[in-house]
Short mmCIF file of C-alpha atoms and ligand atoms in Angstrom, two decimals:
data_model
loop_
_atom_site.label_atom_id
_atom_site.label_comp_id
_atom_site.label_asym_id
_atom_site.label_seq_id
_atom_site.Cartn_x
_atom_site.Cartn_y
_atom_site.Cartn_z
CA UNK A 298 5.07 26.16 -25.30
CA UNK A 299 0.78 25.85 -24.90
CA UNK A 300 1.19 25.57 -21.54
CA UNK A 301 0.03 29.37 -20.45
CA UNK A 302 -1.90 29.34 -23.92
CA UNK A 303 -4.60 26.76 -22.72
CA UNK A 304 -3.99 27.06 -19.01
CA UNK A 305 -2.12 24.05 -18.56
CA UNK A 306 -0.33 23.31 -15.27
CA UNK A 307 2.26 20.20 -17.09
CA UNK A 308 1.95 18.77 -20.94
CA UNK A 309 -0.87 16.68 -20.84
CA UNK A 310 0.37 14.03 -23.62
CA UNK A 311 3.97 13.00 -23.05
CA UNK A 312 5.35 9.73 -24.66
CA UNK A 313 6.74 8.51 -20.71
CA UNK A 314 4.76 6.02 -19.02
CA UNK A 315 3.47 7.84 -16.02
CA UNK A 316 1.27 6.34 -13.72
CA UNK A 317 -0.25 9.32 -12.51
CA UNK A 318 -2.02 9.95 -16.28
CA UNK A 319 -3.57 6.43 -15.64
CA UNK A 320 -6.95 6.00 -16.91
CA UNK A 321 -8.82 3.23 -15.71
CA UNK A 322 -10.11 1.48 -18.67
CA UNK A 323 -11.84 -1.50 -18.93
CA UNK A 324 -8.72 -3.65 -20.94
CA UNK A 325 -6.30 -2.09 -18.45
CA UNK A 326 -8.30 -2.67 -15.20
CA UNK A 327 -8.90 -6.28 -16.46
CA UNK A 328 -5.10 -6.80 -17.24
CA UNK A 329 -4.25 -5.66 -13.49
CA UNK A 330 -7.00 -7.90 -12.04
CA UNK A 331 -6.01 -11.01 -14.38
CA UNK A 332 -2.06 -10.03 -13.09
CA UNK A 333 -3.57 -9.68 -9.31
CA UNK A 334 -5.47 -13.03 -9.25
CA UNK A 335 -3.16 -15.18 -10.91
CA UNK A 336 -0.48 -13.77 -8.77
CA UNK A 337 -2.32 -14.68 -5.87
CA UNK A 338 -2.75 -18.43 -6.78
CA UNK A 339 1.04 -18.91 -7.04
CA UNK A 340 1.19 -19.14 -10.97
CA UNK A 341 4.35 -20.07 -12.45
CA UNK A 342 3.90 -17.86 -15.81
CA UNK A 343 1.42 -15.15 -16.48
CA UNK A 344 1.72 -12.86 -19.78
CA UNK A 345 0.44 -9.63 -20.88
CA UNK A 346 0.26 -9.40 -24.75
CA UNK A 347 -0.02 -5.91 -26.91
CA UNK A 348 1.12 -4.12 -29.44
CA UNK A 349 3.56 -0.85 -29.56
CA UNK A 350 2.19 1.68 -27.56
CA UNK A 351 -0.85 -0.07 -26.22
CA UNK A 352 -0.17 0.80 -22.37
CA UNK A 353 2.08 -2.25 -21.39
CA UNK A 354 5.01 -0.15 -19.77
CA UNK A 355 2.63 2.25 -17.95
CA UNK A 356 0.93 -1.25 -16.98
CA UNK A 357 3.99 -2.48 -15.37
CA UNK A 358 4.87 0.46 -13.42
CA UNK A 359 0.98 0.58 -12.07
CA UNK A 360 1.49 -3.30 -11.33
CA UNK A 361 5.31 -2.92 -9.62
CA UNK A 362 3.46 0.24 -7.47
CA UNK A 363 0.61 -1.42 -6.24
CA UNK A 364 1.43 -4.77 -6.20
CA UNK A 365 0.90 -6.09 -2.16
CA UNK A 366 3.40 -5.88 0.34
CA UNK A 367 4.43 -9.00 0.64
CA UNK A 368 5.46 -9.73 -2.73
CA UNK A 369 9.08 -9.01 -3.74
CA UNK A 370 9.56 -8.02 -7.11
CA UNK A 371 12.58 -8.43 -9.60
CA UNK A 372 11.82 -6.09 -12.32
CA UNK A 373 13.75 -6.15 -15.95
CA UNK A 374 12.73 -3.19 -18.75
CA UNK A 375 14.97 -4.07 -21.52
CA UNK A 376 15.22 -8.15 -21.23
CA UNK A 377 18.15 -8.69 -24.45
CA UNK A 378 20.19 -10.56 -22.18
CA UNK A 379 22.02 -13.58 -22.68
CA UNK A 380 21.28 -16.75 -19.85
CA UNK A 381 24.14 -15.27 -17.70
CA UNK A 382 23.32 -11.68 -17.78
CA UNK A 383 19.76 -12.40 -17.29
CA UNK A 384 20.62 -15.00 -14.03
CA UNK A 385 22.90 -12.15 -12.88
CA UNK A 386 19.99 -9.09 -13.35
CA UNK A 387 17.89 -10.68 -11.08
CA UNK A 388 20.15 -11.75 -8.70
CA UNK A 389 21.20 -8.49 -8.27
CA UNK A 390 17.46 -7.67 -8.35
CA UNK A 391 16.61 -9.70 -5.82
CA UNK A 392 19.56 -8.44 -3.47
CA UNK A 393 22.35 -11.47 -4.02
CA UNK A 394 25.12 -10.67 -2.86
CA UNK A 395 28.66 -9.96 -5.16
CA UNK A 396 26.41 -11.55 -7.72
CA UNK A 397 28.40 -9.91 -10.35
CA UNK A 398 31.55 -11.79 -9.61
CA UNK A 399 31.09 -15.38 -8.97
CA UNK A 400 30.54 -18.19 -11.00
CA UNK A 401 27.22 -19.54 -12.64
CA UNK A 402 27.20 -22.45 -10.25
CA UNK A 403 27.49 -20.20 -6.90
CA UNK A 404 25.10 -17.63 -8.09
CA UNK A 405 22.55 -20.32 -9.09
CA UNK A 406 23.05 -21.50 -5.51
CA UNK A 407 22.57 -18.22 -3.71
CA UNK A 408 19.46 -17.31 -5.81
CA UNK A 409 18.21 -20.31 -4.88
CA UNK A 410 19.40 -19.64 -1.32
CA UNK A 411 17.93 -16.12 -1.48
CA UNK A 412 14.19 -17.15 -2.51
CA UNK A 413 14.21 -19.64 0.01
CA UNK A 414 14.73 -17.24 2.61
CA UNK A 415 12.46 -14.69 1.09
CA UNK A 416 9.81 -17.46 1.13
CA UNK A 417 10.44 -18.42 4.67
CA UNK A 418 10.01 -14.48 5.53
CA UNK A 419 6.11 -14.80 4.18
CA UNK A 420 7.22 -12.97 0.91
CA UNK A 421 6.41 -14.21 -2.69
CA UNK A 422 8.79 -13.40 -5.54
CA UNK A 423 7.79 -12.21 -8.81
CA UNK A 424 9.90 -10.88 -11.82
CA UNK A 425 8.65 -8.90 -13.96
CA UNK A 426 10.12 -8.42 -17.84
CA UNK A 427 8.90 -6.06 -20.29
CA UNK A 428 9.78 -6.04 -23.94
CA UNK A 429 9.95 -9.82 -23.26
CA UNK A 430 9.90 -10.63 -27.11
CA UNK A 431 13.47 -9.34 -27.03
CA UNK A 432 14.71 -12.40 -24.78
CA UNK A 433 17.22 -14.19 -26.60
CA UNK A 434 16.03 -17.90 -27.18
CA UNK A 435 18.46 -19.59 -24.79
CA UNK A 436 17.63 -17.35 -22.34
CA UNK A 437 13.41 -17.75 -22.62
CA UNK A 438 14.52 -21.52 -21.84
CA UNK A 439 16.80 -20.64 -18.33
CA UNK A 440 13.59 -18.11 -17.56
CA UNK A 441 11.76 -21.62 -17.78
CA UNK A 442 14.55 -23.19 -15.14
CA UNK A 443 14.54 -20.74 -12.82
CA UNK A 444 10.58 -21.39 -11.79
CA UNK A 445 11.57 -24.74 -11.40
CA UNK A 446 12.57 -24.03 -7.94
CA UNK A 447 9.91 -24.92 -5.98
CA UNK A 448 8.79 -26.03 -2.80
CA UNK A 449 6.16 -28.60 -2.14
CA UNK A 450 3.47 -26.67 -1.94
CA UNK A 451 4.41 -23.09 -3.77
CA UNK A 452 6.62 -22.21 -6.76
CA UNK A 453 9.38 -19.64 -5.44
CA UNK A 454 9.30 -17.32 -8.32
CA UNK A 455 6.26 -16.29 -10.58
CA UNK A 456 7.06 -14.23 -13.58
CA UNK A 457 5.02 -11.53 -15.34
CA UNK A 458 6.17 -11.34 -18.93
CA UNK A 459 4.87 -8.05 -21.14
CA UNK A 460 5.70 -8.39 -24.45
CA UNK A 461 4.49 -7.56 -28.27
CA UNK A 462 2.95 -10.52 -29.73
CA UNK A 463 6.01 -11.63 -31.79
CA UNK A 464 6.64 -13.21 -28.08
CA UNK A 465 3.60 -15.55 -28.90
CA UNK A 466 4.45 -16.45 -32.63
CA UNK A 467 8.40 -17.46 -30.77
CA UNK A 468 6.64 -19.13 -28.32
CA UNK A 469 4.65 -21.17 -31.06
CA UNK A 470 7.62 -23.34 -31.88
CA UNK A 471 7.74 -26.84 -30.90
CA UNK A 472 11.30 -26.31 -28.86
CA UNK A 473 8.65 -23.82 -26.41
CA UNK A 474 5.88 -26.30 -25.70
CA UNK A 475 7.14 -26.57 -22.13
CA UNK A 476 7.42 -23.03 -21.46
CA UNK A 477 4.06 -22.61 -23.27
CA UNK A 478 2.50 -25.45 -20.95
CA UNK A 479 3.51 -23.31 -17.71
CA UNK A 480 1.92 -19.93 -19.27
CA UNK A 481 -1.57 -20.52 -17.50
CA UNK A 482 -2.55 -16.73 -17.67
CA UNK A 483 -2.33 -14.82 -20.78
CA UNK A 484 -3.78 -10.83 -20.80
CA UNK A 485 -4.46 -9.72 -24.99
CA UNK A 486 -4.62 -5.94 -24.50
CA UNK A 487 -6.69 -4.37 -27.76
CA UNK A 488 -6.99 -0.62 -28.64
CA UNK A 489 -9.35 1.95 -27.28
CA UNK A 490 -12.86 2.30 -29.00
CA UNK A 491 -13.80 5.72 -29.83
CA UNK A 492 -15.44 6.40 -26.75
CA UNK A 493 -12.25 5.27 -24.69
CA UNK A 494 -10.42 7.84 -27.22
CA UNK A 495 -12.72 10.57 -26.19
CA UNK A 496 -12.44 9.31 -22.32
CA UNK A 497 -8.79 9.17 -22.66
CA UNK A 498 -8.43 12.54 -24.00
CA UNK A 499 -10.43 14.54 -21.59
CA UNK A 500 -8.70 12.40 -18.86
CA UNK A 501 -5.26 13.58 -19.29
CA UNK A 502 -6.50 17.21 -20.26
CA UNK A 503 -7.70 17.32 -16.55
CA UNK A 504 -4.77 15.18 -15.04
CA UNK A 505 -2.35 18.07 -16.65
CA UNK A 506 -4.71 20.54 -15.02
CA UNK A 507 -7.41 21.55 -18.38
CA UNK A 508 -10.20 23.70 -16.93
CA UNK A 509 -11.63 25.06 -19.98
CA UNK A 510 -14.27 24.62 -22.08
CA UNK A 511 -14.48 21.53 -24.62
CA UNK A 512 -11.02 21.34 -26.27
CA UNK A 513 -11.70 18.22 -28.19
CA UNK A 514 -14.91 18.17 -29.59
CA UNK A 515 -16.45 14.26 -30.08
CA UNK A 516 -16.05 14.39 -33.87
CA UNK A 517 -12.95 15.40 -33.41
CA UNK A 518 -12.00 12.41 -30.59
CA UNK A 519 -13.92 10.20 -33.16
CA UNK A 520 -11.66 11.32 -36.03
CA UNK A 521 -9.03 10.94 -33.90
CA UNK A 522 -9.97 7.44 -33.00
CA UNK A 523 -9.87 6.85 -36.43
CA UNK A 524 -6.76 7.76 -37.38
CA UNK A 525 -4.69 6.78 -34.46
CA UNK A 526 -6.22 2.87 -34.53
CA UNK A 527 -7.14 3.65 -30.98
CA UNK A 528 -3.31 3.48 -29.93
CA UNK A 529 -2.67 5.19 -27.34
CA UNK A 530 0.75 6.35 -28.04
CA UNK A 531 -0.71 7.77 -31.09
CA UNK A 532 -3.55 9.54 -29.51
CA UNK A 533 -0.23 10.98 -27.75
CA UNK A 534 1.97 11.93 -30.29
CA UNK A 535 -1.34 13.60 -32.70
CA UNK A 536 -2.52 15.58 -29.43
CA UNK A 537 0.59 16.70 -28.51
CA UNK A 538 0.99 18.21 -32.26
CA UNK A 539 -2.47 19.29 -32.76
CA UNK A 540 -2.31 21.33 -29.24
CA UNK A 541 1.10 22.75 -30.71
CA UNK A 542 -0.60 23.52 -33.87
CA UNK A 543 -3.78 25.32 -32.13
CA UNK A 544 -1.30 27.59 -30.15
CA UNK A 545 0.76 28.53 -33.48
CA UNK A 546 -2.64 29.81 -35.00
CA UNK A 547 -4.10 30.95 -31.62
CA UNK A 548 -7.22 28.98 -31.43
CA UNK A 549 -8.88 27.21 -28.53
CA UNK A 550 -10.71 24.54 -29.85
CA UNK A 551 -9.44 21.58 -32.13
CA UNK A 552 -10.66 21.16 -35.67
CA UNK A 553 -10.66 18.75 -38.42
CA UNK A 554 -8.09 21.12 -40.35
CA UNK A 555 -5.84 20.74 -37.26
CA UNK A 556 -6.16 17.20 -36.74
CA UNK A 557 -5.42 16.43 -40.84
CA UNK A 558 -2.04 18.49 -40.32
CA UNK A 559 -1.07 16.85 -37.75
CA UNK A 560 -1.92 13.35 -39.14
CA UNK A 561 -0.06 14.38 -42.00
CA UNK A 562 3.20 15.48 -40.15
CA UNK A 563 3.01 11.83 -38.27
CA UNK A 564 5.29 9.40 -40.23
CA UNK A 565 3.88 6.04 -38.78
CA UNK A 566 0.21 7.69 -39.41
CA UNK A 567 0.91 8.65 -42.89
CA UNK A 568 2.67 5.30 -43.80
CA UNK A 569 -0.93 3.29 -42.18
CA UNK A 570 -3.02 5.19 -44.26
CA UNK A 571 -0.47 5.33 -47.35
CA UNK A 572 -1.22 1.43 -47.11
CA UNK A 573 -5.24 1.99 -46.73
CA UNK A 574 -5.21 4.03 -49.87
CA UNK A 575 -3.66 1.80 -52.11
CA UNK A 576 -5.69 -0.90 -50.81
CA UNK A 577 -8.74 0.20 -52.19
CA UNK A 578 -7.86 0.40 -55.79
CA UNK A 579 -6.07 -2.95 -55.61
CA UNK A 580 -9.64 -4.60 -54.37
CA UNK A 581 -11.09 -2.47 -57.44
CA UNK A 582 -8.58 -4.01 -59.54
CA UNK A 583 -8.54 -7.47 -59.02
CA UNK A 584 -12.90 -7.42 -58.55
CA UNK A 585 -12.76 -5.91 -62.15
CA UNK A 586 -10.62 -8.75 -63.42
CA UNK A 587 -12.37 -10.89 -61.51
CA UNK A 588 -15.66 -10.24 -63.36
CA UNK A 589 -13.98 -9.93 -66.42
CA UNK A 590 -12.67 -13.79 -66.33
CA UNK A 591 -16.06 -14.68 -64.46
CA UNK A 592 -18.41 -13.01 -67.92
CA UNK A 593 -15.92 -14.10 -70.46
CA UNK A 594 -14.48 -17.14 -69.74
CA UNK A 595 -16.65 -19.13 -67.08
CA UNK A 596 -19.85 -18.33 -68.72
CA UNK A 597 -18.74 -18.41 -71.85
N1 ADP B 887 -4.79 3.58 -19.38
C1 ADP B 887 -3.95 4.60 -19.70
N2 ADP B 887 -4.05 5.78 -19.06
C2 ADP B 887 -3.24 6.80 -19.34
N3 ADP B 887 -2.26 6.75 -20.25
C3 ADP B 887 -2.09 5.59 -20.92
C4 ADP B 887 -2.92 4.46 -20.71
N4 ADP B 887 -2.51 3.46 -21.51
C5 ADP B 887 -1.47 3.94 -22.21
N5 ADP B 887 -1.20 5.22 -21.86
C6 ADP B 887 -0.12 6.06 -22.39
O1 ADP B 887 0.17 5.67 -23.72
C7 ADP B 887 1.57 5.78 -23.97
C8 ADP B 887 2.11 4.46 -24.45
O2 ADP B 887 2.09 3.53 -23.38
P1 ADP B 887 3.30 2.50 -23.11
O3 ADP B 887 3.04 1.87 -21.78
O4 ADP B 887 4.61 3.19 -23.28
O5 ADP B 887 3.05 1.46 -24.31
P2 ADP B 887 3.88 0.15 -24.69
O6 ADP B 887 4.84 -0.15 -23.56
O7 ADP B 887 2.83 -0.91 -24.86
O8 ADP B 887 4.57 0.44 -25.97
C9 ADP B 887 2.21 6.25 -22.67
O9 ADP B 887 2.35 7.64 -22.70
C10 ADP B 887 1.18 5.86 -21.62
O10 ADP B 887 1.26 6.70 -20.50
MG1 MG B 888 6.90 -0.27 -23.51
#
C-alpha cells in the first residue's frame, strides 16, 4: 500500500466511523451541543437528520463516548426490529434480566422496574438508534410508548434518533402527529463547504500521521468539493483512490488528472454527474421550444 510511499503511520481515509479522525466542524460541533442541551433538559425526543455518509454514525459514537457520567445509554445501530425485538434490545441494553425469555407483559414490567431504579440511582436513560428510518412502523409507535414512562417531574427515557431524512417524510403522516409532537429537538446536518473539504482533508492527513509537504493542493480540495457534494464519505472513498493512484505513478502531490480518474472509477460519482450532464441539454431543449411556441404562437 501508500503507506511507506507518503510516510503514513495508518490509512488516513477509511470508510469506519472512527472517532479519533473527528474533525470538529461547525455542523458537527452544533449537532453534539443541540444533543448535549436538550439532553440536559430531560427531552422526550431529539433527532439528528442527514444524508448517507454525512457523519451521523461517527456522531453517535462521539455522543455515546462523551456523553456525562450519569447518563445510561441504550444504544441500537441497525434499528429493523419488530415492537418485540426492539422492547427486548433495550432491555437487554439496559441490563434486564433473562429479558430474552419472558413474556411481553413481564419484560414491560421490569424495564419499567429497571429505569425506575436507574432514576432513583441519579442516572438518566437515553437510547440511542441510528439508521432510525429503518424502524418498522409499529415499532416507531411502541418507541413512542416507552417514553411514556414518566415520573412527575422527569421522563425516564430520552431517545436520540439518527436517521436519513426518509425518517422525516414517514414521520409526516397523519398516524405520526403524536410522535412528531414529542420531537422538540431536531439537528439537519448539511455537507461540508469547500473550505471544510480542504480542512477535512488536511485533518485526517495529519491524524494518520502526514508530515509532508502540501499533498492536496486547494484547487484540488476545491475540485474535490465539487465533485464529492461535500460528502464526507465521498471525500473518503475519492482520497483513498486518488492516494492509491499517486503511489501507482509515483508522484507526491495530487492533480486534476488524478482526481478525474478517480471520479471516474467512483460509481455513485459517475452516476451524479451522469445526471448533471444530461440535465443541461434537457434545459436547452425545452428553453428552445419554449421560445419557439413563445415567437410563433403567443405573438403571433
Ligand atoms: N467531522 C468528521 N471528522 C472526521 N471524519 C468524519 C467527520 N464526519 C464524517 N466523517 C467520516 O465520514 C465517513 C462517513 O461518516 P458516517 O458517520 O459513516 O456517515 P453516515 O452514518 O451519516 O452514513 C466516516 O468515515 C466518518 O469517519
Ligand atoms: Mg451510518
Amino acid at each position: 500500500m501508500y503507506l511507506y510511499h507518503f510516510g503514513l503511520g495508518e490509512l488516513p481515509f477509511t470508510l469506519t466511523p472512527n472517532t479519533s479522525f473527528y474533525l470538529p466542524m461547525a455542523m458537527h460541533d452544533e449537532a453534539l451541543a443541540v444533543l448535549s442541551t436538550a439532553l440536559q433538559t430531560g427531552e422526550g425526543f431529539i433527532k439528528v437528520i442527514g444524508e448517507v455518509g454525512t457523519g451521523k454514525t461517527l456522531l453517535c459514537r462521539k455522543l455515546l463516548n462523551d456523553i456525562p457520567d450519569h447518563f445510561v445509554t441504550a444504544y441500537i445501530p441497525n434499528p429493523y426490529l419488530n415492537p418485540d425485538e426492539l422492547r427486548r434490545a433495550v432491555a437487554v441494553e439496559l441490563g434486564v434480566k433473562q429479558a430474552q425469555h419472558i413474556s411481553v407483559q413481564l419484560l414491560t414490567q421490569r424495564i419499567q422496574a429497571r429505569l425506575l431504579e436507574l432514576h432513583s440511582q441519579g442516572h438518566s436513560v437515553v437510547l440511542i438508534l441510528d439508521e432510525a428510518q429503518a424502524l418498522p412502523e409499529d415499532s416507531l409507535e411502541a418507541l413512542r410508548l416507552f417514553t411514556n414512562l414518566e415520573t412527575e417531574t422527569r421522563k425516564l427515557l430520552q431517545v436520540v434518533l439518527f436517521a436519513q431524512p426518509e425518517l422525516d417524510d414517514r414521520l409526516a403522516k397523519t398516524e405520526f402527529r403524536q410522535l412528531r409532537q414529542r420531537i422538540t429537538f431536531t439537528y439537519k446536518l448539511r455537507a461540508m463547504n469547500a473550505q471544510e473539504v480542504q480542512q477535512y482533508i488536511h485533518h485526517r492527513l495529519q491524524v494518520a500521521g502526514y508530515k509532508g509537504a502540501d499533498l492536496f493542493p486547494v484547487k484540488i480540495c476545491q475540485k474535490m468539493a465539487q465533485v464529492s457534494q461535500g460528502i464526507p464519505r465521498l471525500v473518503n472513498i475519492l482520497c483513498h483512490k486518488m492516494l492509491m493512484l499517486a503511489y501507482g505513478q509515483g508522484h507526491y502531490t495530487m492533480t486534476a488528472k488524478i482526481l478525474k480518474s478517480a471520479v471516474e472509477d467512483t460509481e455513485s460519482i459517475e452516476q451524479y454527474s451522469k445526471i448533471k450532464k444530461l440535465t443541461f441539454p434537457f434545459l436547452l431543449i425545452v428553453s428552445v421550444l419554449f421560445l419557439f411556441y413563445y415567437t410563433v404562437v403567443v405573438k403571433s
